[in-house]
């Protein structure tokens, strides 16, 4: 199994968990993290924003947003909040 295949499988599980309990900000954060690991940072930002909407004190989502904003080649750093 490749690491990419494992990421896809675990992402599917996290998506299912989020769909079952969409009020849980941790699952949205985890989806963002999975997307970062796949290099899909703009999609990840959407999930980090969703996580912060669900739970504004979600430290993992705040860390993810901070990491996203520190990437120099993105234009979205001013539109995160």
Short mmCIF file of N, CA and C in Angstrom, two decimals:
data_model
loop_
_atom_site.label_atom_id
_atom_site.label_comp_id
_atom_site.label_asym_id
_atom_site.label_seq_id
_atom_site.Cartn_x
_atom_site.Cartn_y
_atom_site.Cartn_z
N UNK A 1 0.84 -1.19 0.00
CA UNK A 1 0.00 0.00 0.00
C UNK A 1 0.88 1.24 0.00
N UNK A 2 0.52 2.18 -0.81
CA UNK A 2 1.27 3.43 -0.84
C UNK A 2 0.70 4.38 0.22
N UNK A 3 1.51 5.34 0.60
CA UNK A 3 1.05 6.32 1.60
C UNK A 3 -0.13 7.14 1.06
N UNK A 4 -0.15 7.38 -0.24
CA UNK A 4 -1.26 8.13 -0.85
C UNK A 4 -2.56 7.34 -0.73
N UNK A 5 -2.50 6.05 -0.95
CA UNK A 5 -3.68 5.20 -0.84
C UNK A 5 -4.18 5.16 0.61
N UNK A 6 -3.27 5.07 1.54
CA UNK A 6 -3.64 5.08 2.95
C UNK A 6 -4.31 6.40 3.32
N UNK A 7 -3.75 7.51 2.84
CA UNK A 7 -4.36 8.82 3.09
C UNK A 7 -5.78 8.89 2.54
N UNK A 8 -5.97 8.37 1.35
CA UNK A 8 -7.30 8.39 0.74
C UNK A 8 -8.28 7.55 1.55
N UNK A 9 -7.84 6.39 2.02
CA UNK A 9 -8.71 5.51 2.82
C UNK A 9 -9.07 6.17 4.15
N UNK A 10 -8.07 6.74 4.82
CA UNK A 10 -8.36 7.37 6.11
C UNK A 10 -9.19 8.64 5.93
N UNK A 11 -8.98 9.35 4.83
CA UNK A 11 -9.80 10.53 4.56
C UNK A 11 -11.25 10.13 4.38
N UNK A 12 -11.49 9.04 3.69
CA UNK A 12 -12.85 8.54 3.51
C UNK A 12 -13.50 8.24 4.86
N UNK A 13 -12.75 7.64 5.77
CA UNK A 13 -13.28 7.34 7.10
C UNK A 13 -13.61 8.62 7.87
N UNK A 14 -12.74 9.61 7.77
CA UNK A 14 -12.99 10.88 8.47
C UNK A 14 -14.19 11.60 7.85
N UNK A 15 -14.32 11.55 6.54
CA UNK A 15 -15.49 12.15 5.89
C UNK A 15 -16.78 11.50 6.38
N UNK A 16 -16.76 10.17 6.52
CA UNK A 16 -17.94 9.47 7.03
C UNK A 16 -18.25 9.91 8.46
N UNK A 17 -17.22 10.01 9.26
CA UNK A 17 -17.41 10.45 10.65
C UNK A 17 -17.99 11.85 10.70
N UNK A 18 -17.47 12.75 9.86
CA UNK A 18 -17.99 14.11 9.83
C UNK A 18 -19.45 14.13 9.38
N UNK A 19 -19.78 13.33 8.38
CA UNK A 19 -21.16 13.28 7.89
C UNK A 19 -22.12 12.76 8.96
N UNK A 20 -21.63 11.87 9.82
CA UNK A 20 -22.47 11.34 10.91
C UNK A 20 -22.62 12.34 12.05
N UNK A 21 -21.58 13.14 12.28
CA UNK A 21 -21.59 14.12 13.38
C UNK A 21 -21.03 15.45 12.90
N UNK A 22 -21.77 16.17 12.06
CA UNK A 22 -21.25 17.40 11.46
C UNK A 22 -21.02 18.54 12.46
N UNK A 23 -21.46 18.38 13.68
CA UNK A 23 -21.24 19.41 14.68
C UNK A 23 -19.86 19.28 15.35
N UNK A 24 -19.13 18.22 15.05
CA UNK A 24 -17.82 17.98 15.66
C UNK A 24 -16.72 18.68 14.86
N UNK A 25 -16.17 19.72 15.41
CA UNK A 25 -15.15 20.49 14.70
C UNK A 25 -13.86 19.70 14.48
N UNK A 26 -13.60 18.72 15.34
CA UNK A 26 -12.36 17.95 15.21
C UNK A 26 -12.31 17.18 13.89
N UNK A 27 -13.47 16.69 13.42
CA UNK A 27 -13.47 15.95 12.15
C UNK A 27 -13.20 16.89 10.98
N UNK A 28 -13.71 18.11 11.04
CA UNK A 28 -13.43 19.09 9.99
C UNK A 28 -11.95 19.44 9.98
N UNK A 29 -11.36 19.57 11.17
CA UNK A 29 -9.92 19.84 11.27
C UNK A 29 -9.12 18.70 10.67
N UNK A 30 -9.52 17.48 10.99
CA UNK A 30 -8.80 16.31 10.48
C UNK A 30 -8.90 16.22 8.96
N UNK A 31 -10.04 16.58 8.41
CA UNK A 31 -10.17 16.61 6.94
C UNK A 31 -9.21 17.65 6.35
N UNK A 32 -9.12 18.80 6.99
CA UNK A 32 -8.17 19.82 6.54
C UNK A 32 -6.75 19.29 6.56
N UNK A 33 -6.40 18.60 7.62
CA UNK A 33 -5.05 18.06 7.75
C UNK A 33 -4.77 17.02 6.66
N UNK A 34 -5.73 16.15 6.40
CA UNK A 34 -5.55 15.16 5.33
C UNK A 34 -5.31 15.84 3.99
N UNK A 35 -6.02 16.92 3.74
CA UNK A 35 -5.85 17.65 2.48
C UNK A 35 -4.48 18.32 2.40
N UNK A 36 -4.01 18.85 3.51
CA UNK A 36 -2.66 19.43 3.55
C UNK A 36 -1.63 18.36 3.19
N UNK A 37 -1.78 17.18 3.77
CA UNK A 37 -0.83 16.10 3.49
C UNK A 37 -0.84 15.70 2.02
N UNK A 38 -1.95 15.95 1.35
CA UNK A 38 -2.05 15.64 -0.08
C UNK A 38 -1.67 16.84 -0.95
N UNK A 39 -1.28 17.95 -0.32
CA UNK A 39 -0.87 19.13 -1.07
C UNK A 39 -2.02 19.99 -1.54
N UNK A 40 -3.21 19.76 -1.02
CA UNK A 40 -4.40 20.51 -1.43
C UNK A 40 -4.71 21.58 -0.38
N UNK A 41 -3.83 22.58 -0.29
CA UNK A 41 -3.93 23.53 0.81
C UNK A 41 -5.15 24.44 0.72
N UNK A 42 -5.57 24.81 -0.46
CA UNK A 42 -6.76 25.68 -0.56
C UNK A 42 -8.01 24.95 -0.11
N UNK A 43 -8.12 23.66 -0.45
CA UNK A 43 -9.25 22.87 0.03
C UNK A 43 -9.16 22.69 1.54
N UNK A 44 -7.94 22.52 2.03
CA UNK A 44 -7.73 22.36 3.47
C UNK A 44 -8.21 23.61 4.21
N UNK A 45 -7.94 24.77 3.66
CA UNK A 45 -8.36 26.03 4.28
C UNK A 45 -9.86 26.05 4.50
N UNK A 46 -10.62 25.56 3.55
CA UNK A 46 -12.08 25.53 3.69
C UNK A 46 -12.49 24.69 4.90
N UNK A 47 -11.81 23.56 5.09
CA UNK A 47 -12.16 22.71 6.22
C UNK A 47 -11.70 23.31 7.54
N UNK A 48 -10.55 23.97 7.55
CA UNK A 48 -10.11 24.65 8.77
C UNK A 48 -11.10 25.77 9.13
N UNK A 49 -11.55 26.51 8.13
CA UNK A 49 -12.56 27.55 8.39
C UNK A 49 -13.85 26.94 8.92
N UNK A 50 -14.28 25.83 8.35
CA UNK A 50 -15.49 25.15 8.83
C UNK A 50 -15.30 24.71 10.27
N UNK A 51 -14.13 24.21 10.58
CA UNK A 51 -13.85 23.76 11.94
C UNK A 51 -13.92 24.93 12.93
N UNK A 52 -13.37 26.06 12.54
CA UNK A 52 -13.40 27.22 13.42
C UNK A 52 -14.81 27.78 13.57
N UNK A 53 -15.63 27.61 12.56
CA UNK A 53 -17.03 28.03 12.64
C UNK A 53 -17.76 27.15 13.66
N UNK A 54 -17.44 25.87 13.66
CA UNK A 54 -18.09 24.93 14.58
C UNK A 54 -17.57 25.07 16.01
N UNK A 55 -16.30 25.33 16.13
CA UNK A 55 -15.69 25.45 17.46
C UNK A 55 -14.55 26.43 17.42
N UNK A 56 -14.83 27.68 17.77
CA UNK A 56 -13.82 28.74 17.61
C UNK A 56 -12.58 28.53 18.48
N UNK A 57 -12.65 27.66 19.47
CA UNK A 57 -11.51 27.40 20.34
C UNK A 57 -10.74 26.14 19.94
N UNK A 58 -10.95 25.66 18.72
CA UNK A 58 -10.28 24.46 18.25
C UNK A 58 -8.82 24.81 17.93
N UNK A 59 -7.94 24.42 18.82
CA UNK A 59 -6.52 24.78 18.70
C UNK A 59 -5.90 24.17 17.45
N UNK A 60 -6.27 22.93 17.13
CA UNK A 60 -5.71 22.29 15.94
C UNK A 60 -6.07 23.04 14.67
N UNK A 61 -7.30 23.53 14.59
CA UNK A 61 -7.71 24.30 13.42
C UNK A 61 -6.96 25.63 13.37
N UNK A 62 -6.76 26.25 14.51
CA UNK A 62 -6.01 27.51 14.54
C UNK A 62 -4.57 27.29 14.09
N UNK A 63 -3.98 26.18 14.50
CA UNK A 63 -2.62 25.86 14.06
C UNK A 63 -2.59 25.63 12.56
N UNK A 64 -3.59 24.91 12.04
CA UNK A 64 -3.67 24.67 10.61
C UNK A 64 -3.80 25.96 9.83
N UNK A 65 -4.63 26.86 10.32
CA UNK A 65 -4.80 28.16 9.65
C UNK A 65 -3.50 28.95 9.68
N UNK A 66 -2.81 28.91 10.80
CA UNK A 66 -1.54 29.63 10.92
C UNK A 66 -0.52 29.07 9.95
N UNK A 67 -0.47 27.76 9.85
CA UNK A 67 0.47 27.13 8.91
C UNK A 67 0.12 27.52 7.47
N UNK A 68 -1.17 27.55 7.16
CA UNK A 68 -1.60 27.93 5.81
C UNK A 68 -1.18 29.37 5.51
N UNK A 69 -1.39 30.25 6.45
CA UNK A 69 -1.08 31.66 6.22
C UNK A 69 0.43 31.89 6.10
N UNK A 70 1.23 30.98 6.62
CA UNK A 70 2.68 31.16 6.55
C UNK A 70 3.27 30.68 5.23
N UNK A 71 2.45 30.06 4.38
CA UNK A 71 2.93 29.61 3.07
C UNK A 71 3.03 30.84 2.17
N UNK A 72 4.23 31.20 1.73
CA UNK A 72 4.42 32.46 1.01
C UNK A 72 3.74 32.55 -0.35
N UNK A 73 3.44 31.43 -1.00
CA UNK A 73 2.89 31.50 -2.35
C UNK A 73 1.37 31.56 -2.39
N UNK A 74 0.70 31.70 -1.26
CA UNK A 74 -0.76 31.78 -1.27
C UNK A 74 -1.21 33.23 -1.19
N UNK A 75 -2.30 33.53 -1.88
CA UNK A 75 -2.88 34.85 -1.84
C UNK A 75 -4.02 34.93 -0.84
N UNK A 76 -4.38 33.81 -0.25
CA UNK A 76 -5.56 33.75 0.62
C UNK A 76 -5.25 34.15 2.06
N UNK A 77 -4.01 34.49 2.37
CA UNK A 77 -3.66 34.76 3.76
C UNK A 77 -4.44 35.95 4.34
N UNK A 78 -4.87 36.87 3.50
CA UNK A 78 -5.63 38.01 4.01
C UNK A 78 -7.13 37.74 4.08
N UNK A 79 -7.57 36.62 3.51
CA UNK A 79 -9.01 36.36 3.49
C UNK A 79 -9.40 35.15 4.34
N UNK A 80 -8.59 34.76 5.29
CA UNK A 80 -8.86 33.58 6.08
C UNK A 80 -10.01 33.77 7.04
N UNK A 81 -10.17 34.97 7.56
CA UNK A 81 -11.21 35.18 8.59
C UNK A 81 -12.24 36.16 8.15
#
